[in-house]
């Protein structure tokens, strides 16, 4: 993957994709209230209705849309529909903030090199939907969160930043995940703001800030 994204007129328009409580989205909403952060969330999209992430966007006055897999004949049709729904808002960057679907080839063709995701583990360890549980089961002493660009794999794209969290002996998946989410939210806010304001270059697996 190679991509040059020179810094652009501020604020930089973003679409954020969510599937759940949206605390990660909320951190971006809060950061974007500061005009010096240089980002405007132009829409929030979800793969399901009735989630707190959509309610958070509504409360912030941000347009929302829902694109459900079950509303389409197959995943490829859903992928195309999601791509169109996001493209309507003409984002410079797309942020996965707890979005629990794999983005397909249509989406990657349209937004490849401009899609950022967070994962609650230290990639390449423990990719997939159960990163926290898998790390705990494996018995690691440290885990954490990764901010990365999305490519055609599952949590395999170029890494932007990582933050470490120690595992406590009495941690459950829930307690560990909540502690990870604290550092994950701060990391995503830092990464998105820097990438948006300074631009970046993607050269293979290397991410260089500042275009
Ligand atoms: C985050 O830890 C994200 O990495 C994972 O699910 C969590 C989303 O939390 N996929 P929230 O919905 O933003 O509160």
mmCIF file with all atom_site columns, C-alpha atoms and ligand atoms in Angstrom:
data_model
loop_
_atom_site.group_PDB
_atom_site.id
_atom_site.type_symbol
_atom_site.label_atom_id
_atom_site.label_alt_id
_atom_site.label_comp_id
_atom_site.label_asym_id
_atom_site.label_entity_id
_atom_site.label_seq_id
_atom_site.pdbx_PDB_ins_code
_atom_site.Cartn_x
_atom_site.Cartn_y
_atom_site.Cartn_z
_atom_site.occupancy
_atom_site.B_iso_or_equiv
_atom_site.pdbx_formal_charge
_atom_site.auth_seq_id
_atom_site.auth_comp_id
_atom_site.auth_asym_id
_atom_site.auth_atom_id
_atom_site.pdbx_PDB_model_num
ATOM   1   C CA . UNK A 1 1   ? 0.000   0.000   0.000  1.00 0.00 ? 1   UNK A CA 1
ATOM   2   C CA . UNK A 1 2   ? 1.384   3.424   -0.843 1.00 0.00 ? 2   UNK A CA 1
ATOM   3   C CA . UNK A 1 3   ? -0.435  6.685   -0.397 1.00 0.00 ? 3   UNK A CA 1
ATOM   4   C CA . UNK A 1 4   ? 0.469   10.291  0.057  1.00 0.00 ? 4   UNK A CA 1
ATOM   5   C CA . UNK A 1 5   ? -2.022  12.441  1.838  1.00 0.00 ? 5   UNK A CA 1
ATOM   6   C CA . UNK A 1 6   ? -0.713  15.962  1.996  1.00 0.00 ? 6   UNK A CA 1
ATOM   7   C CA . UNK A 1 7   ? -2.066  18.177  4.708  1.00 0.00 ? 7   UNK A CA 1
ATOM   8   C CA . UNK A 1 8   ? -5.223  19.858  3.485  1.00 0.00 ? 8   UNK A CA 1
ATOM   9   C CA . UNK A 1 9   ? -7.533  22.709  4.285  1.00 0.00 ? 9   UNK A CA 1
ATOM   10  C CA . UNK A 1 10  ? -8.765  22.473  7.868  1.00 0.00 ? 10  UNK A CA 1
ATOM   11  C CA . UNK A 1 11  ? -11.038 21.243  9.289  1.00 0.00 ? 11  UNK A CA 1
ATOM   12  C CA . UNK A 1 12  ? -10.560 17.857  7.636  1.00 0.00 ? 12  UNK A CA 1
ATOM   13  C CA . UNK A 1 13  ? -13.895 16.040  7.052  1.00 0.00 ? 13  UNK A CA 1
ATOM   14  C CA . UNK A 1 14  ? -14.223 12.578  8.621  1.00 0.00 ? 14  UNK A CA 1
ATOM   15  C CA . UNK A 1 15  ? -16.835 9.837   8.584  1.00 0.00 ? 15  UNK A CA 1
ATOM   16  C CA . UNK A 1 16  ? -16.768 7.602   11.670 1.00 0.00 ? 16  UNK A CA 1
ATOM   17  C CA . UNK A 1 17  ? -18.143 4.028   11.585 1.00 0.00 ? 17  UNK A CA 1
ATOM   18  C CA . UNK A 1 18  ? -19.496 2.446   14.772 1.00 0.00 ? 18  UNK A CA 1
ATOM   19  C CA . UNK A 1 19  ? -21.244 -0.753  15.917 1.00 0.00 ? 19  UNK A CA 1
ATOM   20  C CA . UNK A 1 20  ? -21.659 -0.279  19.659 1.00 0.00 ? 20  UNK A CA 1
ATOM   21  C CA . UNK A 1 21  ? -21.569 2.084   22.627 1.00 0.00 ? 21  UNK A CA 1
ATOM   22  C CA . UNK A 1 22  ? -19.473 4.647   20.739 1.00 0.00 ? 22  UNK A CA 1
ATOM   23  C CA . UNK A 1 23  ? -17.214 5.785   23.592 1.00 0.00 ? 23  UNK A CA 1
ATOM   24  C CA . UNK A 1 24  ? -14.375 5.911   21.045 1.00 0.00 ? 24  UNK A CA 1
ATOM   25  C CA . UNK A 1 25  ? -16.544 8.049   18.753 1.00 0.00 ? 25  UNK A CA 1
ATOM   26  C CA . UNK A 1 26  ? -17.381 10.275  21.716 1.00 0.00 ? 26  UNK A CA 1
ATOM   27  C CA . UNK A 1 27  ? -13.677 10.959  22.295 1.00 0.00 ? 27  UNK A CA 1
ATOM   28  C CA . UNK A 1 28  ? -13.407 12.176  18.678 1.00 0.00 ? 28  UNK A CA 1
ATOM   29  C CA . UNK A 1 29  ? -16.608 14.246  18.985 1.00 0.00 ? 29  UNK A CA 1
ATOM   30  C CA . UNK A 1 30  ? -15.217 15.910  22.119 1.00 0.00 ? 30  UNK A CA 1
ATOM   31  C CA . UNK A 1 31  ? -11.801 16.534  20.542 1.00 0.00 ? 31  UNK A CA 1
ATOM   32  C CA . UNK A 1 32  ? -13.375 18.037  17.410 1.00 0.00 ? 32  UNK A CA 1
ATOM   33  C CA . UNK A 1 33  ? -15.151 20.714  19.457 1.00 0.00 ? 33  UNK A CA 1
ATOM   34  C CA . UNK A 1 34  ? -11.727 22.378  19.700 1.00 0.00 ? 34  UNK A CA 1
ATOM   35  C CA . UNK A 1 35  ? -11.268 24.301  16.432 1.00 0.00 ? 35  UNK A CA 1
ATOM   36  C CA . UNK A 1 36  ? -7.483  23.839  16.647 1.00 0.00 ? 36  UNK A CA 1
ATOM   37  C CA . UNK A 1 37  ? -7.936  20.054  16.467 1.00 0.00 ? 37  UNK A CA 1
ATOM   38  C CA . UNK A 1 38  ? -8.625  20.543  12.748 1.00 0.00 ? 38  UNK A CA 1
ATOM   39  C CA . UNK A 1 39  ? -11.252 17.856  12.201 1.00 0.00 ? 39  UNK A CA 1
ATOM   40  C CA . UNK A 1 40  ? -14.982 17.906  11.391 1.00 0.00 ? 40  UNK A CA 1
ATOM   41  C CA . UNK A 1 41  ? -17.047 14.718  11.788 1.00 0.00 ? 41  UNK A CA 1
ATOM   42  C CA . UNK A 1 42  ? -19.421 15.066  8.828  1.00 0.00 ? 42  UNK A CA 1
ATOM   43  C CA . UNK A 1 43  ? -21.347 11.821  9.445  1.00 0.00 ? 43  UNK A CA 1
ATOM   44  C CA . UNK A 1 44  ? -21.494 8.719   11.633 1.00 0.00 ? 44  UNK A CA 1
ATOM   45  C CA . UNK A 1 45  ? -22.396 5.392   10.018 1.00 0.00 ? 45  UNK A CA 1
ATOM   46  C CA . UNK A 1 46  ? -23.375 2.113   11.671 1.00 0.00 ? 46  UNK A CA 1
ATOM   47  C CA . UNK A 1 47  ? -24.108 -1.476  10.660 1.00 0.00 ? 47  UNK A CA 1
ATOM   48  C CA . UNK A 1 48  ? -27.028 -1.692  13.060 1.00 0.00 ? 48  UNK A CA 1
ATOM   49  C CA . UNK A 1 49  ? -29.823 0.421   14.588 1.00 0.00 ? 49  UNK A CA 1
ATOM   50  C CA . UNK A 1 50  ? -30.487 1.272   18.190 1.00 0.00 ? 50  UNK A CA 1
ATOM   51  C CA . UNK A 1 51  ? -26.914 1.624   19.417 1.00 0.00 ? 51  UNK A CA 1
ATOM   52  C CA . UNK A 1 52  ? -25.604 4.285   21.762 1.00 0.00 ? 52  UNK A CA 1
ATOM   53  C CA . UNK A 1 53  ? -23.018 5.295   19.161 1.00 0.00 ? 53  UNK A CA 1
ATOM   54  C CA . UNK A 1 54  ? -25.813 6.647   16.930 1.00 0.00 ? 54  UNK A CA 1
ATOM   55  C CA . UNK A 1 55  ? -27.438 8.388   19.904 1.00 0.00 ? 55  UNK A CA 1
ATOM   56  C CA . UNK A 1 56  ? -24.124 10.090  20.690 1.00 0.00 ? 56  UNK A CA 1
ATOM   57  C CA . UNK A 1 57  ? -23.960 11.403  17.107 1.00 0.00 ? 57  UNK A CA 1
ATOM   58  C CA . UNK A 1 58  ? -27.583 12.601  17.286 1.00 0.00 ? 58  UNK A CA 1
ATOM   59  C CA . UNK A 1 59  ? -26.867 14.471  20.525 1.00 0.00 ? 59  UNK A CA 1
ATOM   60  C CA . UNK A 1 60  ? -23.884 16.138  18.841 1.00 0.00 ? 60  UNK A CA 1
ATOM   61  C CA . UNK A 1 61  ? -26.017 17.113  15.820 1.00 0.00 ? 61  UNK A CA 1
ATOM   62  C CA . UNK A 1 62  ? -23.993 14.891  13.468 1.00 0.00 ? 62  UNK A CA 1
ATOM   63  C CA . UNK A 1 63  ? -25.875 13.233  10.554 1.00 0.00 ? 63  UNK A CA 1
ATOM   64  C CA . UNK A 1 64  ? -26.093 9.450   10.816 1.00 0.00 ? 64  UNK A CA 1
ATOM   65  C CA . UNK A 1 65  ? -26.836 6.520   8.527  1.00 0.00 ? 65  UNK A CA 1
ATOM   66  C CA . UNK A 1 66  ? -27.321 2.786   9.033  1.00 0.00 ? 66  UNK A CA 1
ATOM   67  C CA . UNK A 1 67  ? -26.237 0.187   6.498  1.00 0.00 ? 67  UNK A CA 1
ATOM   68  C CA . UNK A 1 68  ? -27.321 -3.302  7.591  1.00 0.00 ? 68  UNK A CA 1
ATOM   69  C CA . UNK A 1 69  ? -25.953 -6.428  5.954  1.00 0.00 ? 69  UNK A CA 1
ATOM   70  C CA . UNK A 1 70  ? -29.418 -8.019  6.269  1.00 0.00 ? 70  UNK A CA 1
ATOM   71  C CA . UNK A 1 71  ? -30.912 -5.300  4.044  1.00 0.00 ? 71  UNK A CA 1
ATOM   72  C CA . UNK A 1 72  ? -28.814 -6.485  1.079  1.00 0.00 ? 72  UNK A CA 1
ATOM   73  C CA . UNK A 1 73  ? -28.780 -9.695  -0.957 1.00 0.00 ? 73  UNK A CA 1
ATOM   74  C CA . UNK A 1 74  ? -25.139 -10.430 -0.097 1.00 0.00 ? 74  UNK A CA 1
ATOM   75  C CA . UNK A 1 75  ? -21.986 -8.962  1.452  1.00 0.00 ? 75  UNK A CA 1
ATOM   76  C CA . UNK A 1 76  ? -20.776 -7.558  -1.875 1.00 0.00 ? 76  UNK A CA 1
ATOM   77  C CA . UNK A 1 77  ? -24.010 -5.565  -2.258 1.00 0.00 ? 77  UNK A CA 1
ATOM   78  C CA . UNK A 1 78  ? -23.693 -4.344  1.323  1.00 0.00 ? 78  UNK A CA 1
ATOM   79  C CA . UNK A 1 79  ? -20.080 -3.336  0.685  1.00 0.00 ? 79  UNK A CA 1
ATOM   80  C CA . UNK A 1 80  ? -21.144 -1.271  -2.339 1.00 0.00 ? 80  UNK A CA 1
ATOM   81  C CA . UNK A 1 81  ? -24.026 0.314   -0.420 1.00 0.00 ? 81  UNK A CA 1
ATOM   82  C CA . UNK A 1 82  ? -21.787 1.240   2.516  1.00 0.00 ? 82  UNK A CA 1
ATOM   83  C CA . UNK A 1 83  ? -19.225 2.690   0.110  1.00 0.00 ? 83  UNK A CA 1
ATOM   84  C CA . UNK A 1 84  ? -21.902 4.889   -1.493 1.00 0.00 ? 84  UNK A CA 1
ATOM   85  C CA . UNK A 1 85  ? -23.317 5.960   1.867  1.00 0.00 ? 85  UNK A CA 1
ATOM   86  C CA . UNK A 1 86  ? -19.878 7.060   3.076  1.00 0.00 ? 86  UNK A CA 1
ATOM   87  C CA . UNK A 1 87  ? -18.882 8.635   -0.257 1.00 0.00 ? 87  UNK A CA 1
ATOM   88  C CA . UNK A 1 88  ? -21.979 10.867  -0.111 1.00 0.00 ? 88  UNK A CA 1
ATOM   89  C CA . UNK A 1 89  ? -20.275 12.765  2.694  1.00 0.00 ? 89  UNK A CA 1
ATOM   90  C CA . UNK A 1 90  ? -16.970 13.129  0.803  1.00 0.00 ? 90  UNK A CA 1
ATOM   91  C CA . UNK A 1 91  ? -14.695 12.369  3.770  1.00 0.00 ? 91  UNK A CA 1
ATOM   92  C CA . UNK A 1 92  ? -10.944 12.805  3.626  1.00 0.00 ? 92  UNK A CA 1
ATOM   93  C CA . UNK A 1 93  ? -10.562 10.047  6.222  1.00 0.00 ? 93  UNK A CA 1
ATOM   94  C CA . UNK A 1 94  ? -12.803 7.201   7.409  1.00 0.00 ? 94  UNK A CA 1
ATOM   95  C CA . UNK A 1 95  ? -12.411 6.105   11.040 1.00 0.00 ? 95  UNK A CA 1
ATOM   96  C CA . UNK A 1 96  ? -13.446 2.692   12.329 1.00 0.00 ? 96  UNK A CA 1
ATOM   97  C CA . UNK A 1 97  ? -14.342 3.264   15.989 1.00 0.00 ? 97  UNK A CA 1
ATOM   98  C CA . UNK A 1 98  ? -15.549 -0.097  17.200 1.00 0.00 ? 98  UNK A CA 1
ATOM   99  C CA . UNK A 1 99  ? -16.964 -0.967  13.772 1.00 0.00 ? 99  UNK A CA 1
ATOM   100 C CA . UNK A 1 100 ? -17.404 -4.734  13.781 1.00 0.00 ? 100 UNK A CA 1
ATOM   101 C CA . UNK A 1 101 ? -17.630 -5.544  10.081 1.00 0.00 ? 101 UNK A CA 1
ATOM   102 C CA . UNK A 1 102 ? -14.854 -6.342  7.614  1.00 0.00 ? 102 UNK A CA 1
ATOM   103 C CA . UNK A 1 103 ? -14.758 -3.646  4.906  1.00 0.00 ? 103 UNK A CA 1
ATOM   104 C CA . UNK A 1 104 ? -14.945 -5.159  1.434  1.00 0.00 ? 104 UNK A CA 1
ATOM   105 C CA . UNK A 1 105 ? -13.165 -4.600  -1.898 1.00 0.00 ? 105 UNK A CA 1
ATOM   106 C CA . UNK A 1 106 ? -15.499 -1.808  -3.084 1.00 0.00 ? 106 UNK A CA 1
ATOM   107 C CA . UNK A 1 107 ? -14.876 0.173   0.079  1.00 0.00 ? 107 UNK A CA 1
ATOM   108 C CA . UNK A 1 108 ? -11.120 -0.417  -0.057 1.00 0.00 ? 108 UNK A CA 1
ATOM   109 C CA . UNK A 1 109 ? -11.010 0.576   -3.735 1.00 0.00 ? 109 UNK A CA 1
ATOM   110 C CA . UNK A 1 110 ? -12.706 3.883   -2.907 1.00 0.00 ? 110 UNK A CA 1
ATOM   111 C CA . UNK A 1 111 ? -11.075 4.754   0.426  1.00 0.00 ? 111 UNK A CA 1
ATOM   112 C CA . UNK A 1 112 ? -7.951  2.603   0.592  1.00 0.00 ? 112 UNK A CA 1
ATOM   113 C CA . UNK A 1 113 ? -5.070  4.398   2.282  1.00 0.00 ? 113 UNK A CA 1
ATOM   114 C CA . UNK A 1 114 ? -7.511  6.685   4.098  1.00 0.00 ? 114 UNK A CA 1
ATOM   115 C CA . UNK A 1 115 ? -9.231  4.232   6.489  1.00 0.00 ? 115 UNK A CA 1
ATOM   116 C CA . UNK A 1 116 ? -8.021  4.167   10.097 1.00 0.00 ? 116 UNK A CA 1
ATOM   117 C CA . UNK A 1 117 ? -9.078  1.571   12.667 1.00 0.00 ? 117 UNK A CA 1
ATOM   118 C CA . UNK A 1 118 ? -8.348  0.858   16.310 1.00 0.00 ? 118 UNK A CA 1
ATOM   119 C CA . UNK A 1 119 ? -7.927  -2.637  17.704 1.00 0.00 ? 119 UNK A CA 1
ATOM   120 C CA . UNK A 1 120 ? -7.825  -3.537  21.424 1.00 0.00 ? 120 UNK A CA 1
ATOM   121 C CA . UNK A 1 121 ? -4.624  -5.591  21.240 1.00 0.00 ? 121 UNK A CA 1
ATOM   122 C CA . UNK A 1 122 ? -0.989  -5.142  20.194 1.00 0.00 ? 122 UNK A CA 1
ATOM   123 C CA . UNK A 1 123 ? -1.142  -6.229  16.539 1.00 0.00 ? 123 UNK A CA 1
ATOM   124 C CA . UNK A 1 124 ? -0.048  -8.442  14.924 1.00 0.00 ? 124 UNK A CA 1
ATOM   125 C CA . UNK A 1 125 ? -0.932  -10.361 18.074 1.00 0.00 ? 125 UNK A CA 1
ATOM   126 C CA . UNK A 1 126 ? -4.572  -11.248 18.655 1.00 0.00 ? 126 UNK A CA 1
ATOM   127 C CA . UNK A 1 127 ? -6.334  -9.870  15.564 1.00 0.00 ? 127 UNK A CA 1
ATOM   128 C CA . UNK A 1 128 ? -10.057 -10.342 15.015 1.00 0.00 ? 128 UNK A CA 1
ATOM   129 C CA . UNK A 1 129 ? -13.227 -9.846  17.002 1.00 0.00 ? 129 UNK A CA 1
ATOM   130 C CA . UNK A 1 130 ? -11.932 -11.184 20.356 1.00 0.00 ? 130 UNK A CA 1
ATOM   131 C CA . UNK A 1 131 ? -8.515  -9.577  20.789 1.00 0.00 ? 131 UNK A CA 1
ATOM   132 C CA . UNK A 1 132 ? -8.954  -8.839  24.494 1.00 0.00 ? 132 UNK A CA 1
ATOM   133 C CA . UNK A 1 133 ? -10.263 -12.324 25.321 1.00 0.00 ? 133 UNK A CA 1
ATOM   134 C CA . UNK A 1 134 ? -7.539  -14.011 23.239 1.00 0.00 ? 134 UNK A CA 1
ATOM   135 C CA . UNK A 1 135 ? -4.758  -12.035 24.945 1.00 0.00 ? 135 UNK A CA 1
ATOM   136 C CA . UNK A 1 136 ? -6.151  -12.842 28.397 1.00 0.00 ? 136 UNK A CA 1
ATOM   137 C CA . UNK A 1 137 ? -6.534  -16.538 27.532 1.00 0.00 ? 137 UNK A CA 1
ATOM   138 C CA . UNK A 1 138 ? -2.980  -16.656 26.216 1.00 0.00 ? 138 UNK A CA 1
ATOM   139 C CA . UNK A 1 139 ? -1.699  -15.322 29.536 1.00 0.00 ? 139 UNK A CA 1
ATOM   140 C CA . UNK A 1 140 ? 0.158   -12.248 28.240 1.00 0.00 ? 140 UNK A CA 1
ATOM   141 C CA . UNK A 1 141 ? 1.469   -9.814  30.882 1.00 0.00 ? 141 UNK A CA 1
ATOM   142 C CA . UNK A 1 142 ? 1.066   -6.755  28.654 1.00 0.00 ? 142 UNK A CA 1
ATOM   143 C CA . UNK A 1 143 ? -1.408  -6.047  25.915 1.00 0.00 ? 143 UNK A CA 1
ATOM   144 C CA . UNK A 1 144 ? -2.878  -2.765  24.706 1.00 0.00 ? 144 UNK A CA 1
ATOM   145 C CA . UNK A 1 145 ? -4.305  -1.069  21.644 1.00 0.00 ? 145 UNK A CA 1
ATOM   146 C CA . UNK A 1 146 ? -3.226  -0.475  18.065 1.00 0.00 ? 146 UNK A CA 1
ATOM   147 C CA . UNK A 1 147 ? -4.186  2.267   15.640 1.00 0.00 ? 147 UNK A CA 1
ATOM   148 C CA . UNK A 1 148 ? -3.646  1.160   12.044 1.00 0.00 ? 148 UNK A CA 1
ATOM   149 C CA . UNK A 1 149 ? -4.628  1.718   8.436  1.00 0.00 ? 149 UNK A CA 1
ATOM   150 C CA . UNK A 1 150 ? -7.113  -0.790  7.082  1.00 0.00 ? 150 UNK A CA 1
ATOM   151 C CA . UNK A 1 151 ? -6.028  -3.044  4.232  1.00 0.00 ? 151 UNK A CA 1
ATOM   152 C CA . UNK A 1 152 ? -7.600  -6.138  2.687  1.00 0.00 ? 152 UNK A CA 1
ATOM   153 C CA . UNK A 1 153 ? -6.704  -8.326  5.674  1.00 0.00 ? 153 UNK A CA 1
ATOM   154 C CA . UNK A 1 154 ? -8.219  -8.561  9.154  1.00 0.00 ? 154 UNK A CA 1
ATOM   155 C CA . UNK A 1 155 ? -6.384  -6.051  11.375 1.00 0.00 ? 155 UNK A CA 1
ATOM   156 C CA . UNK A 1 156 ? -3.259  -6.409  9.182  1.00 0.00 ? 156 UNK A CA 1
ATOM   157 C CA . UNK A 1 157 ? -2.747  -2.865  7.819  1.00 0.00 ? 157 UNK A CA 1
ATOM   158 C CA . UNK A 1 158 ? 0.222   -0.547  8.457  1.00 0.00 ? 158 UNK A CA 1
ATOM   159 C CA . UNK A 1 159 ? 0.522   0.410   12.127 1.00 0.00 ? 159 UNK A CA 1
ATOM   160 C CA . UNK A 1 160 ? 0.247   4.088   13.073 1.00 0.00 ? 160 UNK A CA 1
ATOM   161 C CA . UNK A 1 161 ? 0.637   3.865   16.851 1.00 0.00 ? 161 UNK A CA 1
ATOM   162 C CA . UNK A 1 162 ? 0.346   1.457   19.796 1.00 0.00 ? 162 UNK A CA 1
ATOM   163 C CA . UNK A 1 163 ? -0.238  1.913   23.534 1.00 0.00 ? 163 UNK A CA 1
ATOM   164 C CA . UNK A 1 164 ? 0.568   -0.685  26.205 1.00 0.00 ? 164 UNK A CA 1
ATOM   165 C CA . UNK A 1 165 ? -1.626  -1.823  29.101 1.00 0.00 ? 165 UNK A CA 1
ATOM   166 C CA . UNK A 1 166 ? -0.457  -4.244  31.828 1.00 0.00 ? 166 UNK A CA 1
ATOM   167 C CA . UNK A 1 167 ? -2.693  -7.213  32.547 1.00 0.00 ? 167 UNK A CA 1
ATOM   168 C CA . UNK A 1 168 ? -3.712  -7.539  36.207 1.00 0.00 ? 168 UNK A CA 1
ATOM   169 C CA . UNK A 1 169 ? -3.871  -11.061 37.711 1.00 0.00 ? 169 UNK A CA 1
ATOM   170 C CA . UNK A 1 170 ? -7.571  -10.637 38.553 1.00 0.00 ? 170 UNK A CA 1
ATOM   171 C CA . UNK A 1 171 ? -8.549  -9.076  35.228 1.00 0.00 ? 171 UNK A CA 1
ATOM   172 C CA . UNK A 1 172 ? -11.629 -10.274 33.436 1.00 0.00 ? 172 UNK A CA 1
ATOM   173 C CA . UNK A 1 173 ? -12.189 -9.601  29.725 1.00 0.00 ? 173 UNK A CA 1
ATOM   174 C CA . UNK A 1 174 ? -14.485 -6.720  30.701 1.00 0.00 ? 174 UNK A CA 1
ATOM   175 C CA . UNK A 1 175 ? -12.148 -5.058  33.219 1.00 0.00 ? 175 UNK A CA 1
ATOM   176 C CA . UNK A 1 176 ? -9.156  -5.405  30.913 1.00 0.00 ? 176 UNK A CA 1
ATOM   177 C CA . UNK A 1 177 ? -11.092 -4.098  27.892 1.00 0.00 ? 177 UNK A CA 1
ATOM   178 C CA . UNK A 1 178 ? -12.306 -1.042  29.810 1.00 0.00 ? 178 UNK A CA 1
ATOM   179 C CA . UNK A 1 179 ? -8.706  -0.186  30.782 1.00 0.00 ? 179 UNK A CA 1
ATOM   180 C CA . UNK A 1 180 ? -7.581  -0.720  27.186 1.00 0.00 ? 180 UNK A CA 1
ATOM   181 C CA . UNK A 1 181 ? -10.352 1.549   25.920 1.00 0.00 ? 181 UNK A CA 1
ATOM   182 C CA . UNK A 1 182 ? -9.052  4.421   28.061 1.00 0.00 ? 182 UNK A CA 1
ATOM   183 C CA . UNK A 1 183 ? -5.667  4.404   26.299 1.00 0.00 ? 183 UNK A CA 1
ATOM   184 C CA . UNK A 1 184 ? -7.238  3.462   22.962 1.00 0.00 ? 184 UNK A CA 1
ATOM   185 C CA . UNK A 1 185 ? -9.455  6.558   22.920 1.00 0.00 ? 185 UNK A CA 1
ATOM   186 C CA . UNK A 1 186 ? -6.535  8.858   23.725 1.00 0.00 ? 186 UNK A CA 1
ATOM   187 C CA . UNK A 1 187 ? -4.374  7.178   21.076 1.00 0.00 ? 187 UNK A CA 1
ATOM   188 C CA . UNK A 1 188 ? -7.046  7.498   18.369 1.00 0.00 ? 188 UNK A CA 1
ATOM   189 C CA . UNK A 1 189 ? -7.625  11.179  19.153 1.00 0.00 ? 189 UNK A CA 1
ATOM   190 C CA . UNK A 1 190 ? -3.875  11.811  18.923 1.00 0.00 ? 190 UNK A CA 1
ATOM   191 C CA . UNK A 1 191 ? -3.432  9.808   15.696 1.00 0.00 ? 191 UNK A CA 1
ATOM   192 C CA . UNK A 1 192 ? -6.450  11.227  13.850 1.00 0.00 ? 192 UNK A CA 1
ATOM   193 C CA . UNK A 1 193 ? -5.557  14.805  14.752 1.00 0.00 ? 193 UNK A CA 1
ATOM   194 C CA . UNK A 1 194 ? -1.919  14.435  13.703 1.00 0.00 ? 194 UNK A CA 1
ATOM   195 C CA . UNK A 1 195 ? -2.732  12.609  10.451 1.00 0.00 ? 195 UNK A CA 1
ATOM   196 C CA . UNK A 1 196 ? -5.406  15.165  9.576  1.00 0.00 ? 196 UNK A CA 1
ATOM   197 C CA . UNK A 1 197 ? -3.344  18.255  10.320 1.00 0.00 ? 197 UNK A CA 1
ATOM   198 C CA . UNK A 1 198 ? 0.118   17.129  9.208  1.00 0.00 ? 198 UNK A CA 1
ATOM   199 C CA . UNK A 1 199 ? -0.780  14.697  6.442  1.00 0.00 ? 199 UNK A CA 1
ATOM   200 C CA . UNK A 1 200 ? 1.100   11.421  6.056  1.00 0.00 ? 200 UNK A CA 1
ATOM   201 C CA . UNK A 1 201 ? 2.844   9.118   3.657  1.00 0.00 ? 201 UNK A CA 1
ATOM   202 C CA . UNK A 1 202 ? 2.200   5.405   3.476  1.00 0.00 ? 202 UNK A CA 1
ATOM   203 C CA . UNK A 1 203 ? 5.147   3.499   2.067  1.00 0.00 ? 203 UNK A CA 1
ATOM   204 C CA . UNK A 1 204 ? 4.505   -0.222  2.247  1.00 0.00 ? 204 UNK A CA 1
ATOM   205 C CA . UNK A 1 205 ? 4.101   -0.919  5.955  1.00 0.00 ? 205 UNK A CA 1
ATOM   206 C CA . UNK A 1 206 ? 5.761   2.340   7.022  1.00 0.00 ? 206 UNK A CA 1
ATOM   207 C CA . UNK A 1 207 ? 3.625   5.305   8.068  1.00 0.00 ? 207 UNK A CA 1
ATOM   208 C CA . UNK A 1 208 ? 5.408   8.662   7.913  1.00 0.00 ? 208 UNK A CA 1
ATOM   209 C CA . UNK A 1 209 ? 3.681   11.674  9.393  1.00 0.00 ? 209 UNK A CA 1
ATOM   210 C CA . UNK A 1 210 ? 3.819   14.902  7.466  1.00 0.00 ? 210 UNK A CA 1
ATOM   211 C CA . UNK A 1 211 ? 3.343   14.631  3.713  1.00 0.00 ? 211 UNK A CA 1
HETATM 212 C C1 . LIG B 2 .   ? -13.008 -0.709  21.135 1.00 0.00 ? 1   LIG B C1 1
HETATM 213 O O1 . LIG B 2 .   ? -12.114 -1.287  22.074 1.00 0.00 ? 1   LIG B O1 1
HETATM 214 C C2 . LIG B 2 .   ? -12.684 -1.205  19.753 1.00 0.00 ? 1   LIG B C2 1
HETATM 215 O O2 . LIG B 2 .   ? -11.311 -1.372  19.506 1.00 0.00 ? 1   LIG B O2 1
HETATM 216 C C3 . LIG B 2 .   ? -13.362 -2.551  19.774 1.00 0.00 ? 1   LIG B C3 1
HETATM 217 O O3 . LIG B 2 .   ? -14.586 -2.335  20.457 1.00 0.00 ? 1   LIG B O3 1
HETATM 218 C C4 . LIG B 2 .   ? -14.432 -1.206  21.324 1.00 0.00 ? 1   LIG B C4 1
HETATM 219 C C5 . LIG B 2 .   ? -15.440 -0.180  20.903 1.00 0.00 ? 1   LIG B C5 1
HETATM 220 O O4 . LIG B 2 .   ? -15.872 0.491   22.022 1.00 0.00 ? 1   LIG B O4 1
HETATM 221 N N1 . LIG B 2 .   ? -13.576 -3.058  18.444 1.00 0.00 ? 1   LIG B N1 1
HETATM 222 P P1 . LIG B 2 .   ? -16.924 1.718   21.840 1.00 0.00 ? 1   LIG B P1 1
HETATM 223 O O5 . LIG B 2 .   ? -18.097 1.189   21.057 1.00 0.00 ? 1   LIG B O5 1
HETATM 224 O O6 . LIG B 2 .   ? -16.221 2.801   21.083 1.00 0.00 ? 1   LIG B O6 1
HETATM 225 O O7 . LIG B 2 .   ? -17.257 2.119   23.259 1.00 0.00 ? 1   LIG B O7 1
#
